[in-house]
Structures are given as structure tokens and as C-alpha cells.
Amino acid sequence: MTDNWESRVQECWAQADDTDSAIFRDMKTLVDERPDGDAAALYEWASVHDFLGRETEAIPLYRLALDAGLDDRRRPQALIQLASSLRNVGEFEAAIRVLEDVEENDVAGDAHRAFLALALFDSGRPDQALRVALEALAKTLPLYRRAVTGYAAELGPSPA
């Protein structure tokens, strides 16, 4: 049942269109198949709310999903998405705290750094935001990694 459920969740997302409510209805059907408090179902339900611009409703759902014990594939995504939702509702410092605990991983790579840079910028710390963004970018630069890393360091201490 789990593999079938997972594949149906993926299919639901593949057909998602944020201009219509079909994703909401379809994901609700899938979520209702799982037991109450199921971490994966809570995460998917939070994600749908987030996807449809209902960040305020998504935030407590992400927190419930994290508390319920998400698997290693969904946990990094949930942390990033929770932080993004917090940022979108103006809770910049809370977003930063969430993202500071996320590490590079096989699922999301270093994506948390991009969201951290956005939250830092929105919180009025543009130098730290630029440093985080440059440090993430430097990892991908075969020729100028050292130079970009040095310029990033000149912007001040790293927030994380």
C-alpha cells in the first residue's frame, strides 16, 4: 500500500496546477487514506496548502509532520518549506532559525542556503544574505571558487 500511495502522491503533484483546486481535493483523498498523525500525509497536506498560497495554514501542518517523524527524504524538504512559509508570512527570524539547522543533503542539496539568504535579506541583513548566497555559489565554481569564497568572507561573519 505504501508504494502505491507514494506513487499516487507523485502523480498528484505531477498534475498539480496552482490555478485550480483539484490538487487540494485529490491530495485530501490521499491524506485521508493514511492514519491520523501520519508524518508523510501531514507533510503532503502542508505542502498542498503551501503550494496554493495558504502558508498560514501550512505552517502548523509542517510542524506536526516534523514532530511525527518524517523520513529522511521528506524531512529536509519540510524544513525548507516551513522556513519559506514562515518567511512569506513575515516571520523572518523564525525562518532563519529553522534553516540554520538544515544541512546539505542528497534530496535538496544546498537549497536551504538560498532560502536562508532570502530570509536574511528580508530581515534586514543584506551583507549576511549575500555572504550565504556567495558561499553556496562558490561550491559550484571550478575556476573562481577561492576568489568568491574570499569575497564572501569580507562581508562579515557567516550566520550559520
PDB file of C-alpha atoms in Angstrom:
ATOM      1  CA  MET A   1       0.000   0.000   0.000  1.00  0.00           C
ATOM      2  CA  THR A   2       2.801   2.427   0.813  1.00  0.00           C
ATOM      3  CA  ASP A   3       4.468   2.183  -2.604  1.00  0.00           C
ATOM      4  CA  ASN A   4       1.116   2.602  -4.318  1.00  0.00           C
ATOM      5  CA  TRP A   5       0.259   5.562  -2.083  1.00  0.00           C
ATOM      6  CA  GLU A   6       3.642   7.166  -2.747  1.00  0.00           C
ATOM      7  CA  SER A   7       3.266   6.761  -6.499  1.00  0.00           C
ATOM      8  CA  ARG A   8      -0.228   8.262  -6.375  1.00  0.00           C
ATOM      9  CA  VAL A   9       1.107  11.210  -4.365  1.00  0.00           C
ATOM     10  CA  GLN A  10       3.791  11.756  -7.001  1.00  0.00           C
ATOM     11  CA  GLU A  11       1.190  11.552  -9.764  1.00  0.00           C
ATOM     12  CA  CYS A  12      -0.970  14.076  -7.926  1.00  0.00           C
ATOM     13  CA  TRP A  13       1.956  16.500  -7.778  1.00  0.00           C
ATOM     14  CA  ALA A  14       2.840  15.877 -11.416  1.00  0.00           C
ATOM     15  CA  GLN A  15      -0.644  17.045 -12.390  1.00  0.00           C
ATOM     16  CA  ALA A  16      -0.727  19.951  -9.936  1.00  0.00           C
ATOM     17  CA  ASP A  17      -1.868  23.318 -11.143  1.00  0.00           C
ATOM     18  CA  ASP A  18      -1.935  26.133  -8.638  1.00  0.00           C
ATOM     19  CA  THR A  19      -4.767  27.807 -10.521  1.00  0.00           C
ATOM     20  CA  ASP A  20      -7.307  25.133  -9.699  1.00  0.00           C
ATOM     21  CA  SER A  21      -8.415  23.321  -6.587  1.00  0.00           C
ATOM     22  CA  ALA A  22      -8.096  19.778  -7.985  1.00  0.00           C
ATOM     23  CA  ILE A  23      -4.766  19.290  -6.198  1.00  0.00           C
ATOM     24  CA  PHE A  24      -6.431  20.172  -2.894  1.00  0.00           C
ATOM     25  CA  ARG A  25      -9.275  17.708  -3.409  1.00  0.00           C
ATOM     26  CA  ASP A  26      -7.043  14.961  -4.798  1.00  0.00           C
ATOM     27  CA  MET A  27      -4.434  15.244  -2.044  1.00  0.00           C
ATOM     28  CA  LYS A  28      -7.144  15.315   0.620  1.00  0.00           C
ATOM     29  CA  THR A  29      -8.366  11.968  -0.697  1.00  0.00           C
ATOM     30  CA  LEU A  30      -4.843  10.546  -0.434  1.00  0.00           C
ATOM     31  CA  VAL A  31      -4.228  12.024   3.022  1.00  0.00           C
ATOM     32  CA  ASP A  32      -7.485  10.556   4.296  1.00  0.00           C
ATOM     33  CA  GLU A  33      -6.233   7.071   3.384  1.00  0.00           C
ATOM     34  CA  ARG A  34      -3.485   7.326   5.994  1.00  0.00           C
ATOM     35  CA  PRO A  35      -3.864   7.020   9.767  1.00  0.00           C
ATOM     36  CA  ASP A  36      -4.266  10.205  11.808  1.00  0.00           C
ATOM     37  CA  GLY A  37      -0.888  11.693  12.651  1.00  0.00           C
ATOM     38  CA  ASP A  38       0.903  10.014   9.731  1.00  0.00           C
ATOM     39  CA  ALA A  39       4.010  12.142   9.126  1.00  0.00           C
ATOM     40  CA  ALA A  40       4.070  11.718   5.340  1.00  0.00           C
ATOM     41  CA  ALA A  41       0.383  12.550   4.994  1.00  0.00           C
ATOM     42  CA  LEU A  42       0.755  15.626   7.206  1.00  0.00           C
ATOM     43  CA  TYR A  43       3.720  16.780   5.132  1.00  0.00           C
ATOM     44  CA  GLU A  44       1.874  16.328   1.831  1.00  0.00           C
ATOM     45  CA  TRP A  45      -1.173  18.127   3.227  1.00  0.00           C
ATOM     46  CA  ALA A  46       1.036  21.008   4.424  1.00  0.00           C
ATOM     47  CA  SER A  47       2.702  21.131   1.026  1.00  0.00           C
ATOM     48  CA  VAL A  48      -0.628  21.467  -0.756  1.00  0.00           C
ATOM     49  CA  HIS A  49      -1.618  24.371   1.477  1.00  0.00           C
ATOM     50  CA  ASP A  50       1.761  25.974   0.835  1.00  0.00           C
ATOM     51  CA  PHE A  51       1.507  25.358  -2.920  1.00  0.00           C
ATOM     52  CA  LEU A  52      -1.854  27.112  -3.016  1.00  0.00           C
ATOM     53  CA  GLY A  53      -0.538  30.139  -1.118  1.00  0.00           C
ATOM     54  CA  ARG A  54      -2.061  29.176   2.218  1.00  0.00           C
ATOM     55  CA  GLU A  55       1.184  29.477   4.168  1.00  0.00           C
ATOM     56  CA  THR A  56      -0.519  30.374   7.440  1.00  0.00           C
ATOM     57  CA  GLU A  57      -2.382  27.056   7.336  1.00  0.00           C
ATOM     58  CA  ALA A  58       0.687  25.150   6.129  1.00  0.00           C
ATOM     59  CA  ILE A  59       2.984  26.198   8.991  1.00  0.00           C
ATOM     60  CA  PRO A  60       1.320  24.221  11.816  1.00  0.00           C
ATOM     61  CA  LEU A  61       0.918  21.238   9.487  1.00  0.00           C
ATOM     62  CA  TYR A  62       4.639  21.242   8.682  1.00  0.00           C
ATOM     63  CA  ARG A  63       5.391  21.375  12.396  1.00  0.00           C
ATOM     64  CA  LEU A  64       3.069  18.446  13.082  1.00  0.00           C
ATOM     65  CA  ALA A  65       4.683  16.450  10.284  1.00  0.00           C
ATOM     66  CA  LEU A  66       8.172  17.144  11.643  1.00  0.00           C
ATOM     67  CA  ASP A  67       7.104  16.221  15.170  1.00  0.00           C
ATOM     68  CA  ALA A  68       5.554  12.997  13.853  1.00  0.00           C
ATOM     69  CA  GLY A  69       8.936  11.871  12.498  1.00  0.00           C
ATOM     70  CA  LEU A  70       9.332  12.439   8.786  1.00  0.00           C
ATOM     71  CA  ASP A  71      11.539  10.140   6.748  1.00  0.00           C
ATOM     72  CA  ASP A  72      14.958  11.270   5.513  1.00  0.00           C
ATOM     73  CA  ARG A  73      13.573  12.172   2.085  1.00  0.00           C
ATOM     74  CA  ARG A  74      10.813  14.459   3.289  1.00  0.00           C
ATOM     75  CA  ARG A  75      12.401  15.966   6.407  1.00  0.00           C
ATOM     76  CA  PRO A  76      14.818  18.350   4.607  1.00  0.00           C
ATOM     77  CA  GLN A  77      12.036  19.440   2.262  1.00  0.00           C
ATOM     78  CA  ALA A  78       9.680  20.052   5.170  1.00  0.00           C
ATOM     79  CA  LEU A  79      12.245  22.203   6.967  1.00  0.00           C
ATOM     80  CA  ILE A  80      12.929  24.284   3.864  1.00  0.00           C
ATOM     81  CA  GLN A  81       9.238  24.637   3.062  1.00  0.00           C
ATOM     82  CA  LEU A  82       8.376  25.514   6.675  1.00  0.00           C
ATOM     83  CA  ALA A  83      11.055  28.200   6.668  1.00  0.00           C
ATOM     84  CA  SER A  84       9.882  29.529   3.314  1.00  0.00           C
ATOM     85  CA  SER A  85       6.319  29.743   4.598  1.00  0.00           C
ATOM     86  CA  LEU A  86       7.496  31.495   7.766  1.00  0.00           C
ATOM     87  CA  ARG A  87       9.396  33.990   5.623  1.00  0.00           C
ATOM     88  CA  ASN A  88       6.371  34.547   3.404  1.00  0.00           C
ATOM     89  CA  VAL A  89       4.228  35.470   6.417  1.00  0.00           C
ATOM     90  CA  GLY A  90       6.896  37.843   7.776  1.00  0.00           C
ATOM     91  CA  GLU A  91       8.426  35.601  10.442  1.00  0.00           C
ATOM     92  CA  PHE A  92      11.967  36.115   9.167  1.00  0.00           C
ATOM     93  CA  GLU A  93      13.843  35.266  12.370  1.00  0.00           C
ATOM     94  CA  ALA A  94      11.884  32.032  12.819  1.00  0.00           C
ATOM     95  CA  ALA A  95      12.693  31.110   9.224  1.00  0.00           C
ATOM     96  CA  ILE A  96      16.391  31.766   9.827  1.00  0.00           C
ATOM     97  CA  ARG A  97      16.399  29.588  12.956  1.00  0.00           C
ATOM     98  CA  VAL A  98      14.824  26.691  11.045  1.00  0.00           C
ATOM     99  CA  LEU A  99      17.248  26.983   8.126  1.00  0.00           C
ATOM    100  CA  GLU A 100      20.363  27.261  10.282  1.00  0.00           C
ATOM    101  CA  ASP A 101      19.763  23.652  11.371  1.00  0.00           C
ATOM    102  CA  VAL A 102      19.408  22.261   7.838  1.00  0.00           C
ATOM    103  CA  GLU A 103      22.448  20.666   6.279  1.00  0.00           C
ATOM    104  CA  GLU A 104      23.275  19.909   2.679  1.00  0.00           C
ATOM    105  CA  ASN A 105      21.691  16.581   1.764  1.00  0.00           C
ATOM    106  CA  ASP A 106      21.025  14.226  -1.139  1.00  0.00           C
ATOM    107  CA  VAL A 107      17.415  15.338  -1.503  1.00  0.00           C
ATOM    108  CA  ALA A 108      17.554  19.128  -1.571  1.00  0.00           C
ATOM    109  CA  GLY A 109      21.263  19.668  -1.985  1.00  0.00           C
ATOM    110  CA  ASP A 110      22.236  23.080  -0.688  1.00  0.00           C
ATOM    111  CA  ALA A 111      18.834  24.661  -1.427  1.00  0.00           C
ATOM    112  CA  HIS A 112      18.391  25.676   2.195  1.00  0.00           C
ATOM    113  CA  ARG A 113      21.150  28.238   1.689  1.00  0.00           C
ATOM    114  CA  ALA A 114      19.109  30.043  -0.973  1.00  0.00           C
ATOM    115  CA  PHE A 115      16.133  30.268   1.372  1.00  0.00           C
ATOM    116  CA  LEU A 116      18.394  31.347   4.226  1.00  0.00           C
ATOM    117  CA  ALA A 117      19.790  34.131   2.044  1.00  0.00           C
ATOM    118  CA  LEU A 118      16.258  35.309   1.264  1.00  0.00           C
ATOM    119  CA  ALA A 119      15.244  35.273   4.939  1.00  0.00           C
ATOM    120  CA  LEU A 120      18.407  37.128   5.962  1.00  0.00           C
ATOM    121  CA  PHE A 121      17.809  39.743   3.299  1.00  0.00           C
ATOM    122  CA  ASP A 122      14.185  40.201   4.369  1.00  0.00           C
ATOM    123  CA  SER A 123      15.265  40.520   8.000  1.00  0.00           C
ATOM    124  CA  GLY A 124      17.459  43.492   7.097  1.00  0.00           C
ATOM    125  CA  ARG A 125      20.792  41.694   6.920  1.00  0.00           C
ATOM    126  CA  PRO A 126      21.772  42.047   3.247  1.00  0.00           C
ATOM    127  CA  ASP A 127      25.508  41.534   3.849  1.00  0.00           C
ATOM    128  CA  GLN A 128      24.895  38.186   5.570  1.00  0.00           C
ATOM    129  CA  ALA A 129      22.406  37.243   2.867  1.00  0.00           C
ATOM    130  CA  LEU A 130      24.924  37.931   0.130  1.00  0.00           C
ATOM    131  CA  ARG A 131      27.597  36.013   2.005  1.00  0.00           C
ATOM    132  CA  VAL A 132      25.380  32.928   2.327  1.00  0.00           C
ATOM    133  CA  ALA A 133      24.468  33.107  -1.359  1.00  0.00           C
ATOM    134  CA  LEU A 134      28.088  33.547  -2.461  1.00  0.00           C
ATOM    135  CA  GLU A 135      29.299  30.695  -0.244  1.00  0.00           C
ATOM    136  CA  ALA A 136      26.691  28.392  -1.776  1.00  0.00           C
ATOM    137  CA  LEU A 137      27.566  29.533  -5.268  1.00  0.00           C
ATOM    138  CA  ALA A 138      31.322  29.191  -4.673  1.00  0.00           C
ATOM    139  CA  LYS A 139      30.947  25.420  -4.258  1.00  0.00           C
ATOM    140  CA  THR A 140      29.877  25.205  -7.898  1.00  0.00           C
ATOM    141  CA  LEU A 141      32.677  27.315  -9.388  1.00  0.00           C
ATOM    142  CA  PRO A 142      35.649  25.339 -10.670  1.00  0.00           C
ATOM    143  CA  LEU A 143      37.726  28.400 -11.626  1.00  0.00           C
ATOM    144  CA  TYR A 144      36.786  31.126  -9.183  1.00  0.00           C
ATOM    145  CA  ARG A 145      35.852  29.242  -6.016  1.00  0.00           C
ATOM    146  CA  ARG A 146      38.706  30.656  -3.988  1.00  0.00           C
ATOM    147  CA  ALA A 147      38.124  34.251  -5.081  1.00  0.00           C
ATOM    148  CA  VAL A 148      34.364  34.155  -4.473  1.00  0.00           C
ATOM    149  CA  THR A 149      34.877  32.472  -1.092  1.00  0.00           C
ATOM    150  CA  GLY A 150      37.320  35.233  -0.162  1.00  0.00           C
ATOM    151  CA  TYR A 151      34.942  37.980  -1.220  1.00  0.00           C
ATOM    152  CA  ALA A 152      32.156  36.327   0.758  1.00  0.00           C
ATOM    153  CA  ALA A 153      34.349  36.262   3.872  1.00  0.00           C
ATOM    154  CA  GLU A 154      34.935  40.003   3.529  1.00  0.00           C
ATOM    155  CA  LEU A 155      31.207  40.568   4.023  1.00  0.00           C
ATOM    156  CA  GLY A 156      31.434  39.585   7.683  1.00  0.00           C
ATOM    157  CA  PRO A 157      30.758  36.508   9.792  1.00  0.00           C
ATOM    158  CA  SER A 158      28.652  33.712   8.428  1.00  0.00           C
ATOM    159  CA  PRO A 159      25.260  33.468  10.159  1.00  0.00           C
ATOM    160  CA  ALA A 160      25.311  29.680  10.297  1.00  0.00           C
TER     161      ALA A 160
END
